[in-house]
Short mmCIF file of C-alpha atoms in Angstrom, two decimals:
data_model
loop_
_atom_site.label_atom_id
_atom_site.label_comp_id
_atom_site.label_asym_id
_atom_site.label_seq_id
_atom_site.Cartn_x
_atom_site.Cartn_y
_atom_site.Cartn_z
CA GLU A 1 -13.93 4.70 21.68
CA TYR A 2 -11.81 2.34 19.60
CA ASP A 3 -9.21 5.09 19.17
CA VAL A 4 -9.10 5.63 22.94
CA VAL A 5 -8.34 1.95 23.45
CA VAL A 6 -5.69 1.50 20.75
CA SER A 7 -3.88 4.73 21.70
CA SER A 8 -3.46 3.67 25.33
CA GLY A 9 -0.37 1.55 24.66
CA GLU A 10 1.64 4.49 23.33
CA GLN A 11 0.50 6.64 26.26
CA VAL A 12 1.66 4.08 28.82
CA THR A 13 4.96 3.55 27.01
CA SER A 14 5.63 7.30 26.90
CA GLY A 15 5.24 7.56 30.65
CA LEU A 16 7.44 4.53 31.24
CA LEU A 17 10.17 5.88 28.97
CA ALA A 18 10.07 9.28 30.70
CA LEU A 19 10.40 7.52 34.08
CA THR A 20 13.33 5.46 32.80
CA LEU A 21 15.11 8.57 31.51
CA GLN A 22 14.56 10.27 34.85
CA SER A 23 16.03 7.26 36.66
CA MET A 24 19.13 7.70 34.48
CA GLY A 25 19.51 11.28 35.64
CA CYS A 26 17.93 12.91 32.58
CA LYS A 27 15.30 15.62 32.77
CA ALA A 28 12.33 14.26 30.84
CA ARG A 29 8.57 14.48 30.64
CA SER A 30 5.86 12.89 28.53
CA TRP A 31 3.48 14.85 26.31
CA LEU A 32 0.28 13.15 25.26
CA GLY A 33 -1.38 14.04 21.97
CA TRP A 34 -4.04 16.16 23.65
CA GLN A 35 -1.48 18.01 25.79
CA LEU A 36 0.57 19.50 22.95
CA PRO A 37 -2.00 19.36 21.31
CA VAL A 38 -1.67 17.42 18.05
CA LYS A 39 -4.75 18.69 16.21
CA THR A 40 -6.12 16.33 13.60
CA VAL A 41 -8.78 16.32 10.94
CA GLU A 42 -11.32 13.94 12.41
CA SER A 43 -11.46 10.54 10.79
CA HIS A 44 -11.11 7.95 13.49
CA ALA A 45 -8.39 5.36 12.83
CA LYS A 46 -7.30 7.39 9.75
CA ALA A 47 -6.85 10.90 11.15
CA ARG A 48 -4.55 13.42 9.45
CA VAL A 49 -2.38 15.95 11.29
CA ASP A 50 -3.75 19.46 10.86
CA ALA A 51 -1.54 21.47 13.24
CA ILE A 52 0.62 21.14 16.34
CA ASP A 53 0.64 23.88 18.98
CA SER A 54 4.12 23.56 20.44
CA PRO A 55 5.03 26.67 22.54
CA ASP A 56 4.84 24.80 25.85
CA MET A 57 6.90 21.90 24.53
CA ILE A 58 9.48 24.27 23.03
CA ALA A 59 9.75 26.02 26.40
CA SER A 60 10.26 22.62 28.02
CA LEU A 61 13.00 21.76 25.51
CA GLU A 62 14.70 25.08 26.20
CA ARG A 63 14.79 24.11 29.89
CA GLY A 64 16.75 21.03 28.89
CA GLU A 65 13.90 18.56 29.26
CA ILE A 66 13.60 15.59 26.91
CA ALA A 67 10.15 15.46 25.34
CA VAL A 68 8.68 11.96 25.11
CA ILE A 69 5.70 12.03 22.74
CA PRO A 70 3.44 9.09 21.86
CA GLY A 71 3.04 8.73 18.13
CA PHE A 72 0.02 7.69 16.11
CA GLN A 73 -2.51 9.87 17.95
CA GLY A 74 -3.99 13.34 18.27
CA ILE A 75 -7.16 15.17 19.16
CA SER A 76 -10.13 16.15 16.99
CA SER A 77 -11.82 19.55 16.85
CA ASP A 78 -14.45 18.33 19.33
CA GLY A 79 -11.85 17.09 21.83
CA ARG A 80 -11.95 13.38 21.01
CA VAL A 81 -8.85 11.18 20.80
CA THR A 82 -8.02 10.19 17.23
CA THR A 83 -5.51 7.74 15.78
CA MET A 84 -3.71 7.93 12.45
CA GLY A 85 -3.68 4.34 11.28
CA ARG A 86 -0.74 2.48 9.78
CA GLY A 87 2.43 4.57 9.67
CA GLY A 88 0.94 7.09 12.09
CA SER A 89 3.97 7.15 14.37
CA ASP A 90 6.26 8.13 11.48
CA THR A 91 3.79 10.85 10.50
CA SER A 92 3.65 12.11 14.09
CA ALA A 93 7.43 12.30 14.25
CA VAL A 94 7.66 14.31 11.02
CA ALA A 95 4.87 16.64 12.18
CA VAL A 96 6.62 17.35 15.48
CA ALA A 97 9.94 17.92 13.68
CA ALA A 98 8.23 20.45 11.41
CA ALA A 99 6.53 22.18 14.35
CA ILE A 100 9.83 22.82 16.14
CA ASN A 101 11.82 23.54 12.95
CA ALA A 102 14.14 20.59 13.52
CA ASP A 103 17.09 20.09 11.17
CA ARG A 104 15.95 16.55 10.43
CA CYS A 105 13.76 13.74 11.69
CA ASP A 106 15.48 10.45 12.55
CA ILE A 107 13.19 7.44 12.17
CA TYR A 108 14.43 4.16 13.60
CA THR A 109 12.90 1.07 12.05
CA ASP A 110 13.66 -2.60 11.44
CA VAL A 111 15.82 -1.85 8.39
CA ASP A 112 18.93 0.31 8.22
CA GLY A 113 18.02 2.32 5.14
CA VAL A 114 16.57 2.31 1.64
CA TYR A 115 18.01 -0.42 -0.58
CA THR A 116 18.05 -0.70 -4.36
CA THR A 117 15.71 -3.66 -3.87
CA ASP A 118 14.85 -6.29 -1.28
CA PRO A 119 18.23 -7.77 -0.21
CA ARG A 120 16.46 -11.03 0.61
CA ILE A 121 15.82 -11.43 -3.12
CA VAL A 122 18.97 -9.85 -4.57
CA ALA A 123 22.16 -10.43 -2.59
CA LYS A 124 23.86 -7.57 -4.47
CA ALA A 125 21.23 -5.02 -3.41
CA HIS A 126 22.87 -2.11 -1.66
CA LYS A 127 21.83 0.73 0.59
CA GLN A 128 21.38 4.20 -0.88
CA LYS A 129 23.03 7.08 0.94
CA ALA A 130 20.22 9.43 -0.09
CA VAL A 131 17.02 9.42 -2.14
CA THR A 132 14.61 12.23 -2.97
CA TYR A 133 11.16 12.74 -1.48
CA GLU A 134 9.60 11.92 -4.85
CA GLU A 135 11.51 8.66 -5.15
CA MET A 136 10.64 7.62 -1.59
CA LEU A 137 6.97 8.44 -2.16
CA GLU A 138 6.88 6.28 -5.26
CA LEU A 139 8.82 3.43 -3.62
CA ALA A 140 6.52 3.51 -0.58
CA SER A 141 3.42 3.51 -2.77
CA VAL A 142 4.51 0.47 -4.79
CA GLY A 143 5.57 -1.89 -2.04
CA ALA A 144 8.77 -0.69 -0.34
CA LYS A 145 8.03 -1.02 3.38
CA VAL A 146 10.59 1.41 4.80
CA LEU A 147 8.26 4.39 5.32
CA GLN A 148 4.56 5.05 4.81
CA THR A 149 3.55 7.51 2.10
CA ARG A 150 1.83 9.95 4.48
CA SER A 151 4.99 10.62 6.48
CA VAL A 152 7.06 11.20 3.33
CA SER A 153 4.38 13.43 1.81
CA LEU A 154 4.27 15.55 4.97
CA ALA A 155 8.08 15.76 5.09
CA MET A 156 8.17 16.97 1.49
CA LYS A 157 5.46 19.55 2.18
CA GLU A 158 7.20 20.88 5.31
CA GLY A 159 10.78 20.53 4.05
CA VAL A 160 11.82 18.11 6.80
CA ARG A 161 14.72 15.80 5.97
CA ILE A 162 14.21 12.21 7.14
CA GLN A 163 17.06 9.93 8.17
CA VAL A 164 16.11 6.24 8.11
CA LEU A 165 18.13 4.28 10.67
CA SER A 166 18.08 0.81 12.21
CA SER A 167 16.71 0.29 15.72
CA PHE A 168 19.37 -2.37 16.19
CA LEU A 169 22.47 -0.17 15.87
CA GLY A 170 25.02 -0.06 18.66
CA ASP A 171 25.05 2.52 21.42
CA ASP A 172 28.05 4.52 20.20
CA ALA A 173 27.32 8.10 19.17
CA ILE A 174 27.75 8.64 15.43
CA PRO A 175 28.42 12.05 13.84
CA ALA A 176 25.50 13.31 11.75
CA ASP A 177 27.51 13.21 8.52
CA GLU A 178 28.47 9.58 9.15
CA LEU A 179 25.03 8.19 9.95
CA PRO A 180 24.76 4.75 8.34
CA GLY A 181 21.16 5.02 7.14
CA THR A 182 19.51 6.72 4.17
CA MET A 183 18.61 10.42 4.06
CA ILE A 184 15.37 11.48 2.36
CA VAL A 185 15.99 14.91 0.84
CA SER A 186 14.68 17.44 -1.66
CA ASP A 187 15.69 17.46 -5.32
CA GLU A 188 17.74 20.59 -4.64
CA GLU A 189 19.73 18.97 -1.84
CA MET A 190 20.28 15.87 -3.95
CA ASP A 191 21.65 18.06 -6.75
CA GLN A 192 24.04 19.65 -4.25
CA LEU A 193 25.24 16.23 -3.09
CA VAL A 194 25.86 15.23 -6.71
CA GLU A 195 27.73 18.47 -7.46
CA LYS A 196 29.94 17.97 -4.39
CA GLY A 197 30.78 14.46 -5.53
CA ASP A 198 29.17 12.85 -2.48
CA MET A 199 26.65 11.09 -4.70
CA GLU A 200 26.36 9.86 -8.27
CA ARG A 201 22.96 10.29 -9.84
CA GLN A 202 21.51 7.02 -11.10
CA LEU A 203 18.90 6.54 -13.77
CA VAL A 204 17.03 4.10 -11.50
CA THR A 205 17.04 4.30 -7.71
CA GLY A 206 15.23 1.11 -6.84
CA ILE A 207 13.14 -1.89 -7.83
CA ALA A 208 10.06 -2.54 -5.68
CA HIS A 209 7.58 -5.40 -5.65
CA ASP A 210 4.12 -5.84 -4.16
CA LYS A 211 2.28 -9.16 -3.91
CA ASN A 212 -0.67 -7.70 -2.04
CA GLU A 213 -2.76 -6.65 -5.02
CA ALA A 214 -5.56 -8.36 -6.91
CA LYS A 215 -6.77 -7.84 -10.46
CA ILE A 216 -10.40 -7.34 -11.44
CA THR A 217 -11.66 -7.37 -15.03
CA LEU A 218 -15.19 -6.41 -16.03
CA THR A 219 -16.08 -7.70 -19.49
CA ARG A 220 -18.34 -6.14 -22.10
CA VAL A 221 -18.87 -2.85 -20.29
CA PRO A 222 -20.92 -0.39 -22.40
CA ASP A 223 -18.48 1.96 -24.13
CA LYS A 224 -20.31 5.20 -23.36
CA PRO A 225 -19.86 8.32 -21.20
CA GLY A 226 -20.39 7.64 -17.49
CA ALA A 227 -19.86 3.89 -17.62
CA VAL A 228 -16.43 4.02 -15.97
CA ALA A 229 -17.74 6.39 -13.29
CA HIS A 230 -20.38 3.80 -12.37
CA ILE A 231 -17.56 1.30 -11.78
CA PHE A 232 -15.31 3.38 -9.57
CA GLU A 233 -17.75 5.55 -7.61
CA PRO A 234 -18.96 2.73 -5.30
CA LEU A 235 -15.36 1.64 -4.72
CA ALA A 236 -14.34 5.17 -3.78
CA ASP A 237 -17.34 5.51 -1.46
CA ALA A 238 -16.20 2.31 0.28
CA SER A 239 -12.61 3.67 0.64
CA ILE A 240 -11.22 0.94 -1.63
CA ASN A 241 -8.07 2.19 -3.33
CA VAL A 242 -7.86 1.46 -7.04
CA ASP A 243 -4.38 1.40 -8.54
CA MET A 244 -3.67 0.38 -12.13
CA ILE A 245 -6.53 0.90 -14.62
CA ILE A 246 -6.71 -0.35 -18.20
CA GLN A 247 -9.59 0.04 -20.65
CA ASN A 248 -9.28 -2.46 -23.47
CA VAL A 249 -10.82 -2.45 -26.92
CA GLY A 250 -13.95 -4.59 -26.71
CA ARG A 251 -14.65 -7.58 -28.91
CA ASP A 252 -17.92 -6.01 -30.03
CA LYS A 253 -18.52 -2.46 -31.15
CA GLY A 254 -19.90 -0.32 -28.35
CA GLU A 255 -18.40 -2.50 -25.60
CA THR A 256 -15.09 -2.54 -23.74
CA ASP A 257 -13.29 -4.52 -21.03
CA VAL A 258 -12.06 -2.64 -17.95
CA THR A 259 -9.23 -4.05 -15.82
CA PHE A 260 -7.93 -2.58 -12.56
CA THR A 261 -6.20 -3.58 -9.33
CA VAL A 262 -7.23 -3.29 -5.69
CA PRO A 263 -5.60 -4.41 -2.43
CA GLN A 264 -6.04 -8.17 -1.93
CA ALA A 265 -7.70 -7.52 1.40
CA ASP A 266 -10.44 -5.56 -0.38
CA LEU A 267 -11.03 -7.99 -3.27
CA ALA A 268 -14.12 -9.73 -1.89
CA ARG A 269 -15.68 -6.45 -0.82
CA ALA A 270 -14.98 -4.83 -4.19
CA GLN A 271 -16.43 -7.81 -6.04
CA ALA A 272 -19.60 -7.70 -3.94
CA LEU A 273 -20.04 -3.96 -4.52
CA LEU A 274 -19.67 -4.37 -8.27
CA GLU A 275 -22.11 -7.28 -8.35
CA ASP A 276 -24.64 -5.08 -6.56
CA ARG A 277 -24.19 -2.45 -9.27
CA ARG A 278 -24.22 -4.90 -12.19
CA ASP A 279 -27.40 -3.46 -13.72
CA ASP A 280 -26.15 0.14 -13.42
CA ILE A 281 -22.73 -0.69 -14.88
CA GLY A 282 -23.99 -3.13 -17.49
CA PHE A 283 -21.01 -5.52 -17.53
CA ASN A 284 -21.21 -9.19 -18.48
CA ARG A 285 -18.71 -10.97 -16.19
CA ILE A 286 -16.32 -10.28 -13.33
CA ILE A 287 -12.95 -12.04 -13.62
CA THR A 288 -10.61 -11.85 -10.62
CA ASP A 289 -7.00 -12.90 -10.08
CA SER A 290 -5.18 -12.64 -6.76
CA GLN A 291 -2.05 -14.49 -7.93
CA ILE A 292 -0.36 -11.41 -9.34
CA ALA A 293 2.50 -9.10 -8.39
CA LYS A 294 3.31 -5.50 -9.21
CA ILE A 295 6.92 -4.78 -10.12
CA SER A 296 8.01 -1.14 -10.19
CA VAL A 297 11.12 0.68 -11.38
CA VAL A 298 11.63 4.07 -9.70
CA GLY A 299 14.10 6.90 -10.27
CA VAL A 300 14.12 10.66 -10.86
CA GLY A 301 16.62 10.05 -13.67
CA MET A 302 13.65 9.02 -15.81
CA LYS A 303 12.65 12.67 -16.08
CA SER A 304 15.56 13.39 -18.38
CA HIS A 305 16.38 10.02 -19.94
CA ALA A 306 14.42 8.00 -22.50
CA GLY A 307 14.36 4.23 -22.77
CA VAL A 308 13.70 3.22 -19.16
CA ALA A 309 10.41 1.50 -19.99
CA SER A 310 11.80 -0.26 -23.08
CA THR A 311 14.72 -1.61 -21.02
CA MET A 312 12.24 -3.02 -18.52
CA PHE A 313 10.02 -4.62 -21.15
CA ARG A 314 12.95 -6.11 -23.06
CA ALA A 315 14.61 -7.55 -19.94
CA LEU A 316 11.38 -9.23 -18.83
CA SER A 317 10.56 -10.57 -22.28
CA GLU A 318 14.02 -12.12 -22.64
CA ARG A 319 13.28 -14.20 -19.54
CA GLY A 320 9.80 -15.16 -20.74
CA ILE A 321 7.95 -13.02 -18.18
CA ASN A 322 4.58 -11.89 -19.50
CA ILE A 323 3.32 -8.38 -18.72
CA GLN A 324 -0.40 -8.20 -17.93
CA ALA A 325 -0.74 -4.45 -17.35
CA ILE A 326 1.39 -1.30 -17.35
CA SER A 327 1.18 2.04 -15.55
CA THR A 328 3.60 4.96 -15.49
CA SER A 329 4.31 8.23 -13.76
CA GLU A 330 7.04 10.79 -14.29
CA ILE A 331 9.55 8.76 -12.27
CA LYS A 332 8.00 5.27 -12.16
CA VAL A 333 7.11 2.37 -14.44
CA SER A 334 5.00 -0.46 -12.97
CA VAL A 335 3.91 -3.76 -14.51
CA LEU A 336 1.67 -6.62 -13.41
CA ILE A 337 3.04 -10.15 -13.74
CA ASP A 338 2.31 -13.63 -12.38
CA GLU A 339 3.13 -13.82 -8.68
CA ASP A 340 5.34 -16.89 -9.20
CA GLU A 341 7.74 -14.81 -11.31
CA THR A 342 8.24 -12.00 -8.78
CA GLU A 343 11.72 -12.88 -7.55
CA LEU A 344 13.03 -13.62 -11.04
CA ALA A 345 11.69 -10.30 -12.35
CA VAL A 346 13.28 -8.33 -9.52
CA ARG A 347 16.68 -9.97 -10.06
CA VAL A 348 16.52 -9.50 -13.83
CA LEU A 349 15.65 -5.79 -13.57
CA HIS A 350 18.22 -5.11 -10.85
CA THR A 351 20.87 -6.38 -13.24
CA ALA A 352 19.38 -4.73 -16.34
CA TYR A 353 19.65 -1.25 -14.81
CA GLY A 354 23.21 -1.76 -13.58
CA LEU A 355 22.29 -1.74 -9.90
CA ASP A 356 24.30 -4.88 -9.11
CA ALA A 357 27.52 -2.90 -9.55
CA ALA A 358 26.33 0.48 -8.28
CA GLU A 359 27.13 0.18 -4.59
CA GLY A 360 27.59 3.51 -2.86
CA LYS A 361 25.91 5.54 -5.58
CA ALA A 362 22.55 7.29 -5.76
#
């Protein structure tokens, strides 16, 4: 019933927008999630799009009607309204674009594109003309708030290009090739842009930061098979996402310290779950720290170039910034540092990777 309530706002707004378009002389109609329908895998408040049956909507579009579709919602296999949680409207838009084989999906938000870092921290941060799906996924997962990971993941799966634009642009029509936002594209399309000279491939695409994580350390965990599973199984069952994980060499033989991060909002719940499992896990103490930040360097150029991590570590050390933990992927390096040093770290790394002077490149 909660999903029915929270989805009502989008339904009302869709009808109002359709009425407004009609008053302007446009042919328009609203399509609610159950009318298309947007079929979802049932998980209320966190539903995932499974399929969209769009023949009726396509026929409506072919008649010249504007389709006004509420985002964020769908219908389960048993006919119940479901909602998709945070970022659900972006995911809905990408799913509809894929269903009708659209050339691209334009998403209007409160920023006008993807920047090399937060321009509120680094005045020289600049907007990227294009980034790849992989880069956007990594940036979204480590703190960049332009798009949610689910919408980017779906776009990559379905091959839908996403254009990120500002909701506060003027009313003048802009040709597609002159859109002022950032295009999210495949690796192949990015390579084509580079070959044409429209883009210049950078080693690093962006620097992201996230202050919404907390660190948990369990001391003197028995160093034996199954011990780590006992730690993370209850967290997974409670839908608590664990990010960076480090297993340290213990002070005593047969014991180890395990450190990991969780969302700050889940810290108290995670701590309580672990305390309940203390006897099963066998740890000595729980040490928590919510005054941390995760700083991440992202770029597909890392796939073919060595030294990205060492540049990061050297630049931070030269400014006296201590690294508490490290994690990597094929195109990302993340570190944990004290929260108070977040802005300094972002500025230092933006300069270290030459992004201050890279305006207009990608």
